[in-house]
Structures are given as C-alpha cells and as structure tokens.
Short mmCIF file of N, CA and C in Angstrom, two decimals:
data_model
loop_
_atom_site.label_atom_id
_atom_site.label_comp_id
_atom_site.label_asym_id
_atom_site.label_seq_id
_atom_site.Cartn_x
_atom_site.Cartn_y
_atom_site.Cartn_z
N VAL A 1 16.30 -18.29 37.59
CA VAL A 1 16.01 -19.26 36.69
C VAL A 1 15.96 -20.61 37.36
N GLN A 2 14.98 -21.51 37.06
CA GLN A 2 15.14 -22.89 37.59
C GLN A 2 14.73 -23.86 36.82
N LEU A 3 15.64 -25.18 36.66
CA LEU A 3 15.52 -25.95 36.12
C LEU A 3 15.55 -27.26 37.07
N GLN A 4 14.28 -27.84 36.94
CA GLN A 4 13.87 -29.07 37.91
C GLN A 4 13.65 -30.08 37.19
N ALA A 5 14.83 -31.13 37.17
CA ALA A 5 14.94 -32.48 36.60
C ALA A 5 14.37 -33.41 37.62
N SER A 6 13.51 -34.35 36.88
CA SER A 6 12.76 -35.34 37.79
C SER A 6 12.54 -36.73 36.82
N GLY A 7 12.23 -38.01 37.39
CA GLY A 7 12.06 -39.13 36.66
C GLY A 7 13.20 -39.78 36.82
N GLY A 8 14.27 -39.89 37.37
CA GLY A 8 15.28 -40.73 37.65
C GLY A 8 14.94 -41.89 38.64
N GLY A 9 15.80 -43.01 38.68
CA GLY A 9 15.55 -43.77 39.58
C GLY A 9 16.03 -45.33 39.35
N LEU A 10 15.82 -46.32 39.64
CA LEU A 10 16.56 -47.55 39.58
C LEU A 10 15.77 -48.37 38.51
N VAL A 11 16.52 -49.18 37.57
CA VAL A 11 15.81 -49.86 36.39
C VAL A 11 16.58 -50.69 35.92
N GLN A 12 15.97 -51.99 35.57
CA GLN A 12 16.95 -53.23 35.19
C GLN A 12 17.50 -52.80 33.62
N ALA A 13 18.46 -53.38 33.45
CA ALA A 13 18.92 -53.26 32.03
C ALA A 13 17.90 -53.88 30.95
N GLY A 14 17.84 -53.02 29.81
CA GLY A 14 16.76 -53.18 28.92
C GLY A 14 15.43 -52.70 29.17
N GLY A 15 15.25 -51.94 30.35
CA GLY A 15 14.24 -51.11 30.62
C GLY A 15 14.36 -49.86 30.06
N SER A 16 13.13 -49.03 30.39
CA SER A 16 12.92 -47.49 30.17
C SER A 16 12.66 -46.57 31.12
N LEU A 17 13.00 -45.49 31.03
CA LEU A 17 12.71 -44.50 32.01
C LEU A 17 12.62 -43.01 31.16
N ARG A 18 11.78 -42.20 31.73
CA ARG A 18 11.40 -40.98 31.10
C ARG A 18 11.74 -39.65 31.98
N LEU A 19 12.61 -38.87 31.59
CA LEU A 19 13.03 -37.77 32.56
C LEU A 19 12.37 -36.74 32.14
N SER A 20 12.04 -35.69 32.95
CA SER A 20 11.52 -34.46 32.41
C SER A 20 12.44 -33.39 33.34
N CYS A 21 11.89 -32.12 32.72
CA CYS A 21 12.88 -30.96 33.05
C CYS A 21 11.95 -29.86 32.91
N ALA A 22 11.43 -29.23 34.13
CA ALA A 22 10.68 -28.21 34.04
C ALA A 22 11.29 -26.84 34.18
N ALA A 23 11.10 -25.78 33.41
CA ALA A 23 11.95 -24.70 33.72
C ALA A 23 10.88 -23.58 34.02
N SER A 24 11.49 -22.64 34.86
CA SER A 24 10.68 -21.52 35.02
C SER A 24 11.94 -20.35 35.30
N GLY A 25 11.23 -18.88 34.98
CA GLY A 25 12.14 -17.81 35.46
C GLY A 25 12.87 -17.51 33.92
N LEU A 26 12.49 -18.16 32.89
CA LEU A 26 12.98 -17.84 31.50
C LEU A 26 12.29 -17.98 30.35
N THR A 27 12.11 -17.50 29.50
CA THR A 27 11.34 -17.69 28.14
C THR A 27 11.99 -18.79 27.38
N PHE A 28 11.07 -19.80 27.81
CA PHE A 28 11.55 -21.29 27.35
C PHE A 28 12.00 -21.38 26.19
N SER A 29 11.11 -20.89 25.21
CA SER A 29 11.04 -21.24 23.81
C SER A 29 12.24 -20.52 23.12
N ARG A 30 12.86 -19.47 24.02
CA ARG A 30 14.11 -18.73 23.09
C ARG A 30 15.46 -19.54 23.65
N TYR A 31 15.23 -20.78 24.27
CA TYR A 31 16.33 -21.43 24.77
C TYR A 31 16.32 -22.82 24.10
N VAL A 32 17.52 -23.28 23.70
CA VAL A 32 17.88 -24.70 23.14
C VAL A 32 17.99 -25.70 24.53
N MET A 33 17.49 -26.65 24.43
CA MET A 33 17.84 -27.32 25.85
C MET A 33 18.50 -28.65 25.56
N GLY A 34 19.29 -29.02 26.47
CA GLY A 34 20.04 -30.15 26.32
C GLY A 34 20.03 -30.99 27.50
N TRP A 35 20.44 -32.40 27.67
CA TRP A 35 20.80 -33.14 28.52
C TRP A 35 22.05 -33.75 28.74
N PHE A 36 22.80 -33.87 29.68
CA PHE A 36 24.05 -33.95 29.91
C PHE A 36 23.86 -35.09 30.99
N ARG A 37 25.17 -36.02 30.97
CA ARG A 37 24.93 -36.89 32.45
C ARG A 37 26.53 -36.90 32.76
N GLN A 38 26.65 -37.38 33.94
CA GLN A 38 28.03 -37.75 34.68
C GLN A 38 27.57 -38.72 35.50
N ALA A 39 28.81 -39.85 35.06
CA ALA A 39 28.92 -40.97 35.82
C ALA A 39 29.92 -40.65 37.08
N PRO A 40 29.81 -41.62 38.09
CA PRO A 40 31.00 -41.66 39.00
C PRO A 40 32.27 -41.70 38.55
N GLY A 41 33.23 -40.88 38.86
CA GLY A 41 34.60 -40.57 38.56
C GLY A 41 34.78 -40.06 36.94
N LYS A 42 33.80 -39.85 36.15
CA LYS A 42 33.87 -39.34 34.92
C LYS A 42 33.52 -38.17 34.76
N GLU A 43 33.96 -37.52 33.67
CA GLU A 43 33.48 -36.03 33.49
C GLU A 43 31.95 -35.83 32.99
N ARG A 44 31.54 -34.94 33.01
CA ARG A 44 30.33 -34.57 32.25
C ARG A 44 30.09 -34.77 30.98
N GLU A 45 29.35 -35.38 30.19
CA GLU A 45 29.55 -35.64 28.73
C GLU A 45 27.98 -35.25 28.29
N PHE A 46 28.00 -34.87 27.02
CA PHE A 46 26.53 -34.52 26.25
C PHE A 46 25.93 -35.84 25.94
N VAL A 47 24.69 -35.61 26.11
CA VAL A 47 23.56 -36.72 25.74
C VAL A 47 22.56 -36.32 24.63
N ALA A 48 21.92 -35.20 24.77
CA ALA A 48 21.18 -34.82 23.67
C ALA A 48 20.78 -33.38 23.78
N THR A 49 20.50 -32.74 22.58
CA THR A 49 19.69 -31.41 22.64
C THR A 49 18.92 -31.18 21.50
N ILE A 50 17.98 -30.25 21.58
CA ILE A 50 16.90 -29.76 20.91
C ILE A 50 16.64 -28.46 20.71
N THR A 51 16.30 -28.29 19.45
CA THR A 51 16.69 -26.55 19.01
C THR A 51 15.05 -25.97 19.77
N TRP A 52 15.15 -24.72 19.60
CA TRP A 52 14.00 -23.92 20.27
C TRP A 52 12.53 -24.22 19.82
N SER A 53 12.17 -24.70 18.72
CA SER A 53 11.10 -25.22 18.29
C SER A 53 10.77 -26.57 18.21
N GLY A 54 11.69 -27.44 18.63
CA GLY A 54 11.84 -28.71 18.54
C GLY A 54 11.93 -29.44 17.13
N SER A 55 12.33 -28.63 16.11
CA SER A 55 12.42 -29.13 15.04
C SER A 55 13.57 -29.97 14.61
N SER A 56 14.56 -29.96 15.41
CA SER A 56 16.06 -30.44 15.32
C SER A 56 16.53 -30.85 16.54
N THR A 57 16.90 -32.19 16.29
CA THR A 57 17.62 -33.05 17.52
C THR A 57 18.80 -33.53 17.39
N TYR A 58 19.62 -33.68 18.25
CA TYR A 58 21.07 -34.21 18.21
C TYR A 58 21.50 -35.07 19.30
N TYR A 59 22.03 -36.08 19.14
CA TYR A 59 22.40 -37.09 20.24
C TYR A 59 23.90 -37.66 20.28
N ALA A 60 24.42 -37.71 21.15
CA ALA A 60 25.77 -38.52 21.25
C ALA A 60 25.58 -39.58 20.89
N ASN A 61 26.65 -40.36 20.22
CA ASN A 61 26.50 -41.91 19.40
C ASN A 61 26.26 -42.83 20.24
N SER A 62 26.51 -42.38 21.49
CA SER A 62 26.31 -43.66 22.64
C SER A 62 24.64 -43.92 22.84
N VAL A 63 23.96 -43.04 22.65
CA VAL A 63 22.69 -42.96 23.09
C VAL A 63 21.62 -43.16 21.83
N LYS A 64 22.37 -42.87 20.49
CA LYS A 64 21.32 -43.05 19.23
C LYS A 64 20.59 -43.93 18.90
N GLY A 65 19.45 -43.59 18.71
CA GLY A 65 18.57 -45.00 18.56
C GLY A 65 17.96 -45.56 19.89
N ARG A 66 18.48 -45.10 20.87
CA ARG A 66 17.67 -45.47 22.09
C ARG A 66 17.06 -44.30 23.06
N PHE A 67 17.69 -43.22 23.05
CA PHE A 67 17.12 -41.94 23.59
C PHE A 67 16.43 -41.12 22.67
N THR A 68 15.40 -40.29 23.20
CA THR A 68 14.84 -39.52 22.45
C THR A 68 14.44 -38.16 23.22
N ILE A 69 14.85 -36.97 22.55
CA ILE A 69 14.47 -35.78 23.45
C ILE A 69 13.61 -35.10 22.98
N SER A 70 12.66 -34.41 23.67
CA SER A 70 11.36 -33.66 23.15
C SER A 70 11.28 -32.80 23.86
N ARG A 71 10.45 -31.52 23.39
CA ARG A 71 10.10 -30.66 24.50
C ARG A 71 8.38 -30.16 24.22
N ASP A 72 7.81 -29.41 25.11
CA ASP A 72 6.55 -28.96 25.20
C ASP A 72 6.68 -27.46 25.76
N ASN A 73 6.76 -26.49 24.75
CA ASN A 73 7.01 -25.02 24.92
C ASN A 73 5.58 -24.64 25.85
N ALA A 74 4.71 -25.10 25.62
CA ALA A 74 3.56 -24.52 26.23
C ALA A 74 3.64 -25.09 27.78
N LYS A 75 4.34 -26.07 28.24
CA LYS A 75 4.52 -26.56 29.63
C LYS A 75 5.78 -26.28 30.07
N ASN A 76 6.63 -25.41 29.02
CA ASN A 76 8.07 -25.17 29.38
C ASN A 76 8.88 -26.49 30.22
N THR A 77 8.73 -27.47 29.40
CA THR A 77 9.31 -28.70 29.88
C THR A 77 9.97 -29.39 28.52
N VAL A 78 11.24 -29.78 29.01
CA VAL A 78 11.77 -30.88 28.29
C VAL A 78 11.89 -32.26 28.79
N TYR A 79 11.81 -33.17 27.60
CA TYR A 79 11.96 -34.75 28.25
C TYR A 79 12.97 -35.40 27.64
N LEU A 80 13.41 -36.45 28.34
CA LEU A 80 14.31 -37.54 27.78
C LEU A 80 13.76 -38.76 27.78
N GLN A 81 13.15 -39.50 26.89
CA GLN A 81 12.74 -40.98 26.65
C GLN A 81 13.96 -41.69 26.54
N MET A 82 14.32 -42.51 27.57
CA MET A 82 15.45 -43.53 27.57
C MET A 82 14.82 -45.01 27.36
N THR A 83 15.23 -45.84 26.64
CA THR A 83 14.92 -47.01 26.29
C THR A 83 16.04 -47.84 26.20
N SER A 84 15.72 -49.08 26.11
CA SER A 84 17.06 -50.27 26.19
C SER A 84 18.14 -49.78 26.99
N LEU A 85 17.98 -49.44 28.23
CA LEU A 85 18.76 -48.87 28.93
C LEU A 85 20.01 -49.84 29.36
N LYS A 86 21.32 -49.57 29.46
CA LYS A 86 22.38 -50.41 29.87
C LYS A 86 22.96 -49.98 31.02
N PRO A 87 23.69 -50.93 32.03
CA PRO A 87 24.46 -50.46 32.87
C PRO A 87 25.46 -49.10 32.76
N GLU A 88 25.86 -49.05 31.77
CA GLU A 88 26.76 -47.69 31.20
C GLU A 88 26.17 -46.49 31.09
N ASP A 89 24.65 -46.39 31.49
CA ASP A 89 23.93 -45.49 31.23
C ASP A 89 23.71 -44.81 32.49
N THR A 90 24.27 -45.51 33.76
CA THR A 90 23.98 -45.23 35.14
C THR A 90 24.81 -43.81 35.18
N ALA A 91 24.19 -42.82 35.55
CA ALA A 91 24.60 -41.49 35.66
C ALA A 91 23.79 -40.53 36.54
N VAL A 92 24.26 -39.20 37.06
CA VAL A 92 23.35 -38.20 37.20
C VAL A 92 22.99 -37.50 35.83
N TYR A 93 21.77 -37.49 35.55
CA TYR A 93 21.41 -36.65 34.43
C TYR A 93 20.79 -35.28 34.70
N TYR A 94 21.44 -34.29 33.95
CA TYR A 94 21.05 -32.95 34.28
C TYR A 94 20.75 -32.15 32.76
N CYS A 95 19.52 -31.24 33.14
CA CYS A 95 18.73 -30.64 31.79
C CYS A 95 19.68 -29.14 32.09
N ALA A 96 19.64 -28.77 30.85
CA ALA A 96 20.27 -27.36 30.63
C ALA A 96 19.91 -26.47 29.61
N ALA A 97 20.28 -25.17 29.65
CA ALA A 97 19.45 -24.43 28.61
C ALA A 97 20.77 -23.38 28.12
N SER A 98 20.40 -23.25 26.93
CA SER A 98 21.63 -22.66 26.00
C SER A 98 20.86 -21.81 25.20
N SER A 99 21.37 -20.70 24.61
CA SER A 99 21.16 -19.72 23.57
C SER A 99 21.44 -20.16 22.20
N THR A 100 22.46 -21.23 22.17
CA THR A 100 22.86 -21.48 20.90
C THR A 100 22.80 -23.25 20.65
N VAL A 101 22.85 -23.62 19.65
CA VAL A 101 22.98 -25.18 19.58
C VAL A 101 24.45 -25.78 19.71
N VAL A 102 24.55 -26.09 20.77
CA VAL A 102 25.92 -26.68 21.04
C VAL A 102 26.02 -27.96 22.00
N ASP A 103 27.15 -28.57 21.90
CA ASP A 103 27.23 -29.90 22.91
C ASP A 103 28.16 -29.72 23.69
N THR A 104 28.43 -28.67 23.72
CA THR A 104 29.61 -28.30 24.80
C THR A 104 28.89 -27.82 26.22
N ALA A 105 29.23 -28.31 27.34
CA ALA A 105 28.68 -27.95 28.45
C ALA A 105 28.99 -26.58 28.87
N THR A 106 29.90 -25.91 28.64
CA THR A 106 30.30 -24.67 29.16
C THR A 106 29.72 -23.67 28.29
N LYS A 107 29.16 -24.07 27.24
CA LYS A 107 28.10 -23.31 26.32
C LYS A 107 26.90 -22.90 26.96
N TYR A 108 26.47 -23.80 27.86
CA TYR A 108 24.95 -23.60 28.59
C TYR A 108 24.95 -22.70 29.73
N ASP A 109 23.88 -22.06 29.61
CA ASP A 109 23.93 -20.87 30.72
C ASP A 109 23.40 -21.34 32.23
N TYR A 110 22.10 -22.20 31.77
CA TYR A 110 21.49 -22.62 33.06
C TYR A 110 21.67 -24.13 33.49
N TRP A 111 21.69 -24.59 34.38
CA TRP A 111 21.59 -25.93 34.64
C TRP A 111 20.68 -26.38 35.76
N GLY A 112 19.88 -27.54 35.47
CA GLY A 112 19.13 -28.19 36.69
C GLY A 112 19.97 -28.97 37.93
N GLN A 113 19.31 -29.62 38.89
CA GLN A 113 20.04 -30.23 40.15
C GLN A 113 20.35 -31.32 39.61
N GLY A 114 19.98 -32.17 38.71
CA GLY A 114 20.32 -33.47 38.38
C GLY A 114 19.28 -34.36 38.90
N THR A 115 19.22 -35.62 38.14
CA THR A 115 18.32 -36.67 38.70
C THR A 115 19.07 -38.02 38.45
N LEU A 116 19.26 -38.94 39.37
CA LEU A 116 20.07 -40.24 39.27
C LEU A 116 19.35 -40.99 38.89
N VAL A 117 19.90 -41.66 37.86
CA VAL A 117 19.69 -43.06 36.97
C VAL A 117 20.48 -43.93 37.27
N THR A 118 19.87 -45.43 37.43
CA THR A 118 20.82 -46.47 38.02
C THR A 118 20.27 -47.53 37.13
N VAL A 119 21.00 -47.98 36.13
CA VAL A 119 20.64 -49.26 35.51
C VAL A 119 21.42 -50.73 36.03
N SER A 120 20.67 -51.61 36.63
CA SER A 120 21.00 -52.40 37.30
C SER A 120 21.37 -53.74 35.98
N SER A 121 22.38 -54.37 36.12
CA SER A 121 22.47 -55.65 35.03
C SER A 121 21.78 -56.86 35.54
#
C-alpha cells in the first residue's frame, strides 16, 4: 500500500493550497480517508476525514469553514483544499486510510509520507 501526498509549499497568510493524496495497493473505495498534521514540537493532530463514498465529512474545529476534504474514487485520490491559511496551519500534512470513521491517528491503518505546508505571516 502506498499513499503519496503532494501539493505542499510556502504560502502567505490568507492564501490557499490544495493537497492531494494518491493511493495504490488498496481498494480505495473501501477506506475512510483522513488528513492529519504535525507541527514542529507538537503531536500529530486530526484535520479532516471523509467516508467511503464521500457522503460525509468531519473536521477539526480549528479548520472548520476553511478546509474542505474531498475524494475521487475513480482516481484513488483524496484532496484537502485549504483556504484562509494562517501561520498556525504550518505543519507536515499526512494522509491516512482507515476502515472506520475515526479521528484518532492510531486507528488509521496506512499513512503517506507527508507534505510540508508553510504559511508565512
């Protein structure tokens, strides 16, 4: 199983970025997909998750209204559209796959390598 995250970079506060995560080696539509992030010196935290068909999404309070998670099962890809970015959004962002709808990192079975998002003030 491989989860390949991409799309990170340097952006000014208030800007936008779109992260992508391409999955292979698994039946993508059978997995809940999530995004997590880890800032320097902090623990990994939940950002968003989307159910198997994409019918339901859940967000951390810190990103609600600014970030949107979506998926394309035909392309085995999950996305995270990030808008109104803040310096506190700076982190390495990870995509992950789980068999259940959870916001706990330990319940996710597979992880991508992470992509760095840096938001300058």
